[in-house]
mmCIF file of C-alpha atoms and ligand atoms in Angstrom:
data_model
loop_
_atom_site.group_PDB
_atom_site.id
_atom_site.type_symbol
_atom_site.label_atom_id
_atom_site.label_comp_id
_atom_site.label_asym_id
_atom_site.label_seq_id
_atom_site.Cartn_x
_atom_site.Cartn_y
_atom_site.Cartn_z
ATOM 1 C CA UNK A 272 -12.636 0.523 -37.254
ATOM 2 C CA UNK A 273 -14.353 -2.892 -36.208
ATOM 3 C CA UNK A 274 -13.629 -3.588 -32.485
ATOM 4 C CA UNK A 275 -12.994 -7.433 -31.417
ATOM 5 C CA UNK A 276 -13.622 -7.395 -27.618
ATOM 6 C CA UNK A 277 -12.633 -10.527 -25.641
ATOM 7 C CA UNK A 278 -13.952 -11.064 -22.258
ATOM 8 C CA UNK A 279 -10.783 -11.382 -19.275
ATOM 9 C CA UNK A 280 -12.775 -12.630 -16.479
ATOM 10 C CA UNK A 281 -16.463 -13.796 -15.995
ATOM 11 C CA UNK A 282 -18.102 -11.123 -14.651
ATOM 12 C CA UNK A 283 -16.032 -8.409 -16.202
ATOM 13 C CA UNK A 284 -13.047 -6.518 -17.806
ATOM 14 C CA UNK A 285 -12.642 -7.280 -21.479
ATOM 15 C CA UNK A 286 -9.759 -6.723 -23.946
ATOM 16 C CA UNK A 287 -10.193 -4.545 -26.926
ATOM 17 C CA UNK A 288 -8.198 -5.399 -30.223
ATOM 18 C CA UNK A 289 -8.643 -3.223 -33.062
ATOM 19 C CA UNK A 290 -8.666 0.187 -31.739
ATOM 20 C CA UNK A 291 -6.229 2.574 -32.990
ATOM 21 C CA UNK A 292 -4.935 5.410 -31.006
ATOM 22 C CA UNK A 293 -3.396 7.332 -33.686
ATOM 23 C CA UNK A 294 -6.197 7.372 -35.906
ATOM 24 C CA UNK A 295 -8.229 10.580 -36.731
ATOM 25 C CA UNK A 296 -11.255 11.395 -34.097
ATOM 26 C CA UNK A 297 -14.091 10.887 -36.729
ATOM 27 C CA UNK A 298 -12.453 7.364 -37.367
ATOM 28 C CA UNK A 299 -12.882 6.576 -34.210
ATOM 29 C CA UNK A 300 -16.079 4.020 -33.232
ATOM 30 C CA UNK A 301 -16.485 5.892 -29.671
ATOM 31 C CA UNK A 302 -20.071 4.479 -30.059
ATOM 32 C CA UNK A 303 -18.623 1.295 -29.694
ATOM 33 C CA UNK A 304 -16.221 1.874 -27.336
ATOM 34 C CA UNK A 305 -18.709 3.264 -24.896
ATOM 35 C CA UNK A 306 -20.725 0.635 -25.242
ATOM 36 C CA UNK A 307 -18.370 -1.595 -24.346
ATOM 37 C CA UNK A 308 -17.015 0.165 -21.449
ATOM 38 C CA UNK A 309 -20.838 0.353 -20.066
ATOM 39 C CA UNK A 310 -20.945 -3.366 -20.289
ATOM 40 C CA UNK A 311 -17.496 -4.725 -19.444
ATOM 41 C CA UNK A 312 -16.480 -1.776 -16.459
ATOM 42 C CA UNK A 313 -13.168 -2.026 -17.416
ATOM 43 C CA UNK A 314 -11.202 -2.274 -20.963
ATOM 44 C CA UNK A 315 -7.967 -3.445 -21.613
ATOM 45 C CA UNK A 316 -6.062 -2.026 -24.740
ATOM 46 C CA UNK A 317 -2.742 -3.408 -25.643
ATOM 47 C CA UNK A 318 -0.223 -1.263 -27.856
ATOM 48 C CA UNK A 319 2.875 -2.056 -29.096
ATOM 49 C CA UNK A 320 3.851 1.374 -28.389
ATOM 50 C CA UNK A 321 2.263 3.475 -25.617
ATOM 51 C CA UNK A 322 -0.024 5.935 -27.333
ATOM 52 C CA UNK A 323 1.809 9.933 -27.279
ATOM 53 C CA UNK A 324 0.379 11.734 -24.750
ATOM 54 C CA UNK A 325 -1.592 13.884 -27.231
ATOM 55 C CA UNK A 326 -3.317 10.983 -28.419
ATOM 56 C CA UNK A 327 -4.661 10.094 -24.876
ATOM 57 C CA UNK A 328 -5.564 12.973 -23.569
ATOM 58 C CA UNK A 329 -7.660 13.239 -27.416
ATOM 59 C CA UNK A 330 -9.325 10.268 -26.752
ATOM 60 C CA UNK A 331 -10.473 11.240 -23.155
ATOM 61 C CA UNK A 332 -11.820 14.363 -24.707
ATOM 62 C CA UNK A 333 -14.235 12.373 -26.763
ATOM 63 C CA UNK A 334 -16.004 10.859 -23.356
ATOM 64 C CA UNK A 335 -16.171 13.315 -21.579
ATOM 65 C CA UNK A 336 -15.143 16.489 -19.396
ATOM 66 C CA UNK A 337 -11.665 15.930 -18.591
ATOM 67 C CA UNK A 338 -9.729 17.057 -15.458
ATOM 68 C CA UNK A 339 -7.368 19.517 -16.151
ATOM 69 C CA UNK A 340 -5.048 20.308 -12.843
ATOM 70 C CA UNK A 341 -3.970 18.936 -9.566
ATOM 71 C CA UNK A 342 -7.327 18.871 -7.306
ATOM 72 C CA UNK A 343 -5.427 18.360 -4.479
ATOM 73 C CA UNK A 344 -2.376 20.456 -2.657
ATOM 74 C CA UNK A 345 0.213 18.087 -1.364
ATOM 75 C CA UNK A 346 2.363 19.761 0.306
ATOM 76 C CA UNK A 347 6.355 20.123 -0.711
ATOM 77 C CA UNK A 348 5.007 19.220 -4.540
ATOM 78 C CA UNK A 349 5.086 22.165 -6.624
ATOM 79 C CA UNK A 350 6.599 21.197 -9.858
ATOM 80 C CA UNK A 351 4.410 18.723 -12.318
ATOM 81 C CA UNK A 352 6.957 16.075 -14.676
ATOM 82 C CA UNK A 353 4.391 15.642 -16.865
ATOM 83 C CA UNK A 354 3.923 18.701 -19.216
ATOM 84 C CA UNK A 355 0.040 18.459 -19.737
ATOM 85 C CA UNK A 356 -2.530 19.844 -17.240
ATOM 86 C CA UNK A 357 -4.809 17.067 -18.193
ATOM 87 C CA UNK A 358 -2.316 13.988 -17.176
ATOM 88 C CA UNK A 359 -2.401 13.019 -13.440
ATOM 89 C CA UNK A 360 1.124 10.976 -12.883
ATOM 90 C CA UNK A 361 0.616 8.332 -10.597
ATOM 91 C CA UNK A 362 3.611 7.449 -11.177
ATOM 92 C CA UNK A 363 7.040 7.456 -8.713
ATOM 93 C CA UNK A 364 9.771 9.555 -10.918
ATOM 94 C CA UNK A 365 10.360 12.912 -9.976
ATOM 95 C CA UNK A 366 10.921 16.325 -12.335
ATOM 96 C CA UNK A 367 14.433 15.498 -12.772
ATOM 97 C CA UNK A 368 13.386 12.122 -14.215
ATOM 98 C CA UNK A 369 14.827 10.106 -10.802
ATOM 99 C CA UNK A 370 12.534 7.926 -8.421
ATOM 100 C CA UNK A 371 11.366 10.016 -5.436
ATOM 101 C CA UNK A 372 12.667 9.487 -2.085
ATOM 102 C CA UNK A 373 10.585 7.114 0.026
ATOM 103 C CA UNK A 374 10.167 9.391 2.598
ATOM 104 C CA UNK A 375 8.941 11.963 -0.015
ATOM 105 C CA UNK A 376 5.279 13.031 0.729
ATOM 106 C CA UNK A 377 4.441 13.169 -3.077
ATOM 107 C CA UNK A 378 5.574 9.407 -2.488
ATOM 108 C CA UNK A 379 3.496 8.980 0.417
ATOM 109 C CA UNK A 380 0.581 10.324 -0.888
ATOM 110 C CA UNK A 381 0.598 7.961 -4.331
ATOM 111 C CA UNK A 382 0.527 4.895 -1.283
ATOM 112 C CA UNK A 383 -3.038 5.754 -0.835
ATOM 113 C CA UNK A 384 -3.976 4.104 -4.298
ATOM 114 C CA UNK A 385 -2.923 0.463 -2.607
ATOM 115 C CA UNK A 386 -6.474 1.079 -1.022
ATOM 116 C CA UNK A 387 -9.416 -0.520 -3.155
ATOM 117 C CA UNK A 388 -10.803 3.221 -4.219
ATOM 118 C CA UNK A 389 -13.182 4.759 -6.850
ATOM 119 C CA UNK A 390 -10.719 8.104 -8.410
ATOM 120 C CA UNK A 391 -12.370 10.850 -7.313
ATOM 121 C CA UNK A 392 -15.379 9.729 -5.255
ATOM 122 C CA UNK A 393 -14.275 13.031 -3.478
ATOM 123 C CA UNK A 394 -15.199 15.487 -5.698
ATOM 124 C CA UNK A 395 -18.855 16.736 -5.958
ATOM 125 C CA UNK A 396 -18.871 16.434 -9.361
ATOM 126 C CA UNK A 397 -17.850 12.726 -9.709
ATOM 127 C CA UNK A 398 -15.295 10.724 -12.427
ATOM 128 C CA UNK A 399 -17.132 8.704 -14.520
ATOM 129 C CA UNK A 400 -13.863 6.850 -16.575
ATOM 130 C CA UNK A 401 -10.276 6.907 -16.033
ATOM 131 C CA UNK A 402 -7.842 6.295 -18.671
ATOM 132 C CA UNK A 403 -4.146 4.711 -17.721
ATOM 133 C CA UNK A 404 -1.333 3.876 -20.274
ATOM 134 C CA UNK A 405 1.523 2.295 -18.876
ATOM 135 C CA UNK A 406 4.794 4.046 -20.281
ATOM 136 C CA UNK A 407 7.527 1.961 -17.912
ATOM 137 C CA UNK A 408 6.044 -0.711 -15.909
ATOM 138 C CA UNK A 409 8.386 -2.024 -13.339
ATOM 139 C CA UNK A 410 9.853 -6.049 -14.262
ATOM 140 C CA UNK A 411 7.597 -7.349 -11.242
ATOM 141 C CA UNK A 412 5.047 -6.373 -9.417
ATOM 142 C CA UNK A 413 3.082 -3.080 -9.699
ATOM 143 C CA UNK A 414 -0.400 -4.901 -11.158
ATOM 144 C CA UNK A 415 -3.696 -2.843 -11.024
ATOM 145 C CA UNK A 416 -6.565 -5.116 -9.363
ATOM 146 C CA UNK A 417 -10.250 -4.585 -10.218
ATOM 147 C CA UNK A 418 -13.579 -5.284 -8.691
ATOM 148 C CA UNK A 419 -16.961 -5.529 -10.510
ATOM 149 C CA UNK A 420 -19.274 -3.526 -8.073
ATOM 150 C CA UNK A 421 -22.150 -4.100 -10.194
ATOM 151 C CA UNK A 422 -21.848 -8.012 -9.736
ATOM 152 C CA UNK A 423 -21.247 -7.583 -5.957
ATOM 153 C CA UNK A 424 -24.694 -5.441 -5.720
ATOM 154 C CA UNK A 425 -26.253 -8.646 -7.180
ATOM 155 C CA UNK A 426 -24.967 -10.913 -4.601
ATOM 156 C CA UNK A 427 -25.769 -8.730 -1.785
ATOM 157 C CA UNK A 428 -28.713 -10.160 0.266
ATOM 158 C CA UNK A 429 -32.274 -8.500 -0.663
ATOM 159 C CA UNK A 430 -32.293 -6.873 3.015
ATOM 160 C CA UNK A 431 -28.663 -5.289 2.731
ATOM 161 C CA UNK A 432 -29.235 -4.089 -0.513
ATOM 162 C CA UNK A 433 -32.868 -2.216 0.719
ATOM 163 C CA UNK A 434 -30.412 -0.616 3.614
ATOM 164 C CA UNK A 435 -27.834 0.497 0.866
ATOM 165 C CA UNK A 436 -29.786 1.590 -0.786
ATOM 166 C CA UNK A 437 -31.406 4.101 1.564
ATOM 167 C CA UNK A 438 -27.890 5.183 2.936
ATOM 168 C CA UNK A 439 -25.978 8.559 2.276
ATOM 169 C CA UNK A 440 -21.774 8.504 2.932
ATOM 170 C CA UNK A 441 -19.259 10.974 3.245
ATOM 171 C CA UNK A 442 -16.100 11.161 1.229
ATOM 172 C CA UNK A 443 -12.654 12.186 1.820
ATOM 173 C CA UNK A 444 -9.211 12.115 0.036
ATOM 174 C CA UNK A 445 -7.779 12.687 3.308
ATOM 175 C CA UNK A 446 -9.601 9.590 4.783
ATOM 176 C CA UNK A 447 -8.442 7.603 2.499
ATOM 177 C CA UNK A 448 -4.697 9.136 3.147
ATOM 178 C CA UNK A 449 -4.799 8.879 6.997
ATOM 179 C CA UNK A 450 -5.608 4.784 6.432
ATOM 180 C CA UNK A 451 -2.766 4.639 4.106
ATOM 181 C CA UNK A 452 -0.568 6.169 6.695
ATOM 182 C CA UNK A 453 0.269 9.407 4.797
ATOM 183 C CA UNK A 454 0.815 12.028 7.859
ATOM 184 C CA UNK A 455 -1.967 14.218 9.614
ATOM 185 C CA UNK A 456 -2.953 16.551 6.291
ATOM 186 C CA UNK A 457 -1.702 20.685 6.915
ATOM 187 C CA UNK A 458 -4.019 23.202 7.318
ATOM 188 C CA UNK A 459 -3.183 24.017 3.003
ATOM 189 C CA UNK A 460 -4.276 20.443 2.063
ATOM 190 C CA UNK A 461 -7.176 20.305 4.205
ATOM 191 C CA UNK A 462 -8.611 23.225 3.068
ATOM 192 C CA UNK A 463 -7.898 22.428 -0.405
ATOM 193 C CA UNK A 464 -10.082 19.654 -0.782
ATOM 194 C CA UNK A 465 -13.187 19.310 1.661
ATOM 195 C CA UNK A 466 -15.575 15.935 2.113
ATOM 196 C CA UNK A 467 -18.605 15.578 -0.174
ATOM 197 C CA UNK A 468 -21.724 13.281 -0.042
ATOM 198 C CA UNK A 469 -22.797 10.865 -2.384
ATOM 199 C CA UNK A 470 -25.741 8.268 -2.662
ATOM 200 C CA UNK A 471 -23.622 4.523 -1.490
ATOM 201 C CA UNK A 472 -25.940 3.266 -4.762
ATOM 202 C CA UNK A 473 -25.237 4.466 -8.159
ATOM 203 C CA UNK A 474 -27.295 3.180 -10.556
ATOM 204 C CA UNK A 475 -26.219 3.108 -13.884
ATOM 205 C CA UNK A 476 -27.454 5.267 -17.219
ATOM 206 C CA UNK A 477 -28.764 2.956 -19.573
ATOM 207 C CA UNK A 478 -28.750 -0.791 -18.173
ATOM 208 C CA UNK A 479 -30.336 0.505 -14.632
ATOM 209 C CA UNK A 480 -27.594 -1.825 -13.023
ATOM 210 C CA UNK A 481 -27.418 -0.771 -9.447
ATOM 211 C CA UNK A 482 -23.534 -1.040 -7.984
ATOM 212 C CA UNK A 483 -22.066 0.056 -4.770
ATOM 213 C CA UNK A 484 -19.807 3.290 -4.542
ATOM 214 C CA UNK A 485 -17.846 2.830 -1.584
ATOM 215 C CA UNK A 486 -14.168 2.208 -0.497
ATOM 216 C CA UNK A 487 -11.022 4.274 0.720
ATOM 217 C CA UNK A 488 -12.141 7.677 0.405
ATOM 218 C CA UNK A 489 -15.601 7.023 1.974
ATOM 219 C CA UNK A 490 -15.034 7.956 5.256
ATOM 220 C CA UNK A 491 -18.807 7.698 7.298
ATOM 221 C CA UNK A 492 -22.190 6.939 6.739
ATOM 222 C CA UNK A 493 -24.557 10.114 6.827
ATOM 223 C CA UNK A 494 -26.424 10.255 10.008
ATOM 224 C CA UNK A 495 -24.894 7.155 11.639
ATOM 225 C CA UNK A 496 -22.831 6.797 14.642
ATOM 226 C CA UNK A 497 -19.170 7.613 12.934
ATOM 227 C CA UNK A 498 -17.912 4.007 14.285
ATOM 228 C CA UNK A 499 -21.071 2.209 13.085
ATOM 229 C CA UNK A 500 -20.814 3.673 9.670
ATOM 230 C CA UNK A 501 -17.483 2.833 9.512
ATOM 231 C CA UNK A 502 -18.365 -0.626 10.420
ATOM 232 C CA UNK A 503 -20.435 -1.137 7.900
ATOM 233 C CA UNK A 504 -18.733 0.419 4.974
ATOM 234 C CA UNK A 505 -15.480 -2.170 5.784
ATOM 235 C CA UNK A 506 -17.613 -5.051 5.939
ATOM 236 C CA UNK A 507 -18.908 -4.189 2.144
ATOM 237 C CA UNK A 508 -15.790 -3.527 0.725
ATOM 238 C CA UNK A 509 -15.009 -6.756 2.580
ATOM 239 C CA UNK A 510 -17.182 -8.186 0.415
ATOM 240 C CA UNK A 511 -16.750 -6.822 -2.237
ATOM 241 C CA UNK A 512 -13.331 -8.020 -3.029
ATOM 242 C CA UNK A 513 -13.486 -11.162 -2.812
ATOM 243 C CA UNK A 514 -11.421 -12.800 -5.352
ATOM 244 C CA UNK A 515 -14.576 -14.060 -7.148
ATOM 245 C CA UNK A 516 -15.554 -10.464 -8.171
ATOM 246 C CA UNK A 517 -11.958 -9.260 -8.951
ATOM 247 C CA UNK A 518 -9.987 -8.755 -12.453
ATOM 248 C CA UNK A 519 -5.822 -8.191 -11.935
ATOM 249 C CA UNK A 520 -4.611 -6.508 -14.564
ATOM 250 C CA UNK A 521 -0.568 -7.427 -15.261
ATOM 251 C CA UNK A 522 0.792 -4.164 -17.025
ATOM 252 C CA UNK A 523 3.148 -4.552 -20.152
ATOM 253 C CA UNK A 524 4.298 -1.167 -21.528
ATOM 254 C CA UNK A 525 1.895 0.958 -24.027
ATOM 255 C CA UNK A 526 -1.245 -0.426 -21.949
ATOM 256 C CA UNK A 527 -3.742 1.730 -21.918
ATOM 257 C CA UNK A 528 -6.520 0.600 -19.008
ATOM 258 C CA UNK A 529 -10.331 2.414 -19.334
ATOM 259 C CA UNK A 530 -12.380 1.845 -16.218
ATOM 260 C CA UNK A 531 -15.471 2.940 -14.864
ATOM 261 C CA UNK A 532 -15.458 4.353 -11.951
ATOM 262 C CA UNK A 533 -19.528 4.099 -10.726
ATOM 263 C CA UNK A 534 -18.987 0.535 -11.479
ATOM 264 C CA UNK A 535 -15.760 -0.935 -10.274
ATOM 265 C CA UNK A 536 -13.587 -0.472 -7.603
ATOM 266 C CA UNK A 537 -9.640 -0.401 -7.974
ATOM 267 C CA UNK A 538 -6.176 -0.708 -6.214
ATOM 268 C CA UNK A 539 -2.491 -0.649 -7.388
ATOM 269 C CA UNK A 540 -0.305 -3.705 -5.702
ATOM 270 C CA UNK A 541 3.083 -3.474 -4.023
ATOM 271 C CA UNK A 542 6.596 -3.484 -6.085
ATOM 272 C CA UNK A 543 9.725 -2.140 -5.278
ATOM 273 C CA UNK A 544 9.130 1.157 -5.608
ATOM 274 C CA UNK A 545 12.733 2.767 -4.356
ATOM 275 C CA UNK A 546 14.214 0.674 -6.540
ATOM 276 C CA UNK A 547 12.206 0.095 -9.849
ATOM 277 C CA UNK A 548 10.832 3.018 -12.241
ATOM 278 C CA UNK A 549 6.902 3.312 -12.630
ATOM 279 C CA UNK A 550 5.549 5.746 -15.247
ATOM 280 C CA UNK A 551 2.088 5.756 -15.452
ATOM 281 C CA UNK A 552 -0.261 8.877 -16.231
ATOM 282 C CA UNK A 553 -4.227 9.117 -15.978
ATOM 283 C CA UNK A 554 -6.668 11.429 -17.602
ATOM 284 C CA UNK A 555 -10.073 11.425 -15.752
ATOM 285 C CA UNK A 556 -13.887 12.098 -17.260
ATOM 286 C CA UNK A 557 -16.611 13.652 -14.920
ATOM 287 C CA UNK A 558 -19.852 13.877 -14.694
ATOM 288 C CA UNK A 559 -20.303 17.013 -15.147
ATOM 289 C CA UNK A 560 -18.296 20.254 -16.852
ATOM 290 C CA UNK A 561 -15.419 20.797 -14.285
ATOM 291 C CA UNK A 562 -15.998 24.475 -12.540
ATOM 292 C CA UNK A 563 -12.992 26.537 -12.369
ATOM 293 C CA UNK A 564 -12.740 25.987 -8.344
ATOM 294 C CA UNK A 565 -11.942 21.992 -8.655
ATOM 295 C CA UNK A 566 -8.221 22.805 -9.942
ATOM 296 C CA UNK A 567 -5.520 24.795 -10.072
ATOM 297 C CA UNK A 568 -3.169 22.835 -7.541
ATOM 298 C CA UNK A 569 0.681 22.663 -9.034
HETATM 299 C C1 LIG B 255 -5.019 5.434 -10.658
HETATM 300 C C2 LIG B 255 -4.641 4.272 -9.822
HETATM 301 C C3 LIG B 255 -3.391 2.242 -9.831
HETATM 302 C C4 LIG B 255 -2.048 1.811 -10.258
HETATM 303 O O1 LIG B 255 -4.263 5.782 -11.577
HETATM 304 O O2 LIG B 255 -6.083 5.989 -10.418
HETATM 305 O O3 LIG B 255 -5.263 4.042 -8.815
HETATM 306 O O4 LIG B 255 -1.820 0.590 -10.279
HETATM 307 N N1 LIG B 255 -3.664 3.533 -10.297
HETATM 308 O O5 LIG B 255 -1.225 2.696 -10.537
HETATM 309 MN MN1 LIG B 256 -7.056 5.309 -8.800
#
């Protein structure tokens, strides 16, 4: 399997042609893929088809530890669509296969991802790629927008990026819900998913490319006054997505959309979503083997 990879923006985000999803594991040139993914952040394949949902979560296997389970209780949601522990749905149609109400929390909730975010920068143990096929993309709106965190390190003046790089921040899904307006988290969801720490610079394995790891979930910075921290963590992802450093991604159906997560940044955009149908489902890689305690939410 020869991959042809065409660059979709300057800085970042490439299309792969080539790759086939329904070919056997061993025929697969994850070598290549990897590399690619390490140098382009995010990876754009196009299928006529989407690929089963066997086939993706296969692939994710092959880079990684995958999530398996909700990590988070919302509260009122206790019955999964989406038959495979390994498949986050991200997107807005219910069990019974109709759109959720608006009011729905579960609806609420999924709002959060209009914030520029990192998946997961809440866990401990932190996603390193996310994987996101498209299986009904709504006829407008609904694009995925990415930012290259890696290029906006770079442009970051010398003094800044000394002071980043000596800062710790907390994370918190719930931070990142409270800006989106979902309502004040119950004592259930609190508890079932507490704030974690991580360095605001990630440098990456292998090129030593140095990238911010900020946004919607990262709620403070360690040892600052909470305001100031805040301050300063809005004025980066200010920054930071500028259009110059961002890639937006227009879904057709059977997409699938690799990104990494210690390099880029990412949002969803507005679309109708009471009235059009958006079916989208995400595996996740960590860092690390997932311990028993990071799951188990319906
Ligand atoms: C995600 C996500 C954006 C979108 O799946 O992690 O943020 O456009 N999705 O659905
Ligand atoms: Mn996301």
């Amino acid at each position: 399997m020869t991959l042809d990879i065409r660059p979709l923006h300057p800085l970042f985000a490439a299309e792969v042609h080539g790759f086939d999803f329904s070919a056997p594991p061993e025929r697969m040139d994850m070598d290549a893929v990897r590399a690619a993914a390490r140098r382009h952040g995010v990876l754009v394949f196009r299928n006529a088809t989407p690929p089963t949902d066997e086939q993706h979560i296969a692939f994710s296997k092959l880079l990684g530890p995958i999530e398996q389970g909700n990590i988070i209780k919302v509260t009122g949601f206790d019955r999964r669509r989406v038959r495979y522990m390994e498949l986050v749905d991200v997107g807005n149609i219910d069990p019974d296969g109709n759109i959720f109400p608006a009011d729905h929390r579960r609806m609420l909730f999924r709002k959060g991802d209009r914030l520029w975010h990192a998946d997961m920068s809440f866990m401990e143990n932190r996603a390193t790629y996310s994987m996101l096929v498209g299986h009904e993309i709504p006829p407008e709106g609904g694009d995925t927008e990415f930012a290259d965190m890696r290029a906006v390190f770079d442009e970051l003046p010398p003094e800044m990026q000394r002071l980043a790089e000596s800062l710790t921040v907390e994370h918190s899904i719930w931070r990142s819900r409270t800006l989106a307006g979902f309502p004040e988290p119950t004592e259930e969801e609190l508890a079932s998913r507490p704030p974690v720490r991580h360095p605001l610079v990630n440098v990456q394995a292998g090129s030593g490319r140095k990238s911010l790891y900020i946004a919607s979930h990262a709620s403070h910075v360690v040892g600052w006054p909470l305001e100031l921290g805040r301050g300063l963590l809005a004025e980066l992802t200010r920054f930071a997505t500028q259009p110059k450093f961002v890639y937006r991604h227009q879904w057709r159906p059977g997409d699938m959309l690799m990104w990494d997560n210690l390099s880029t940044l990412h949002r969803a955009t507005e679309f109708e979503d009471s009235k059009y149908r958006r079916d989208m489902r995400r595996t996740t890689c960590r860092e690390r083997e997932i311990a028993a305690a990071d799951g188990g939410y319906a």
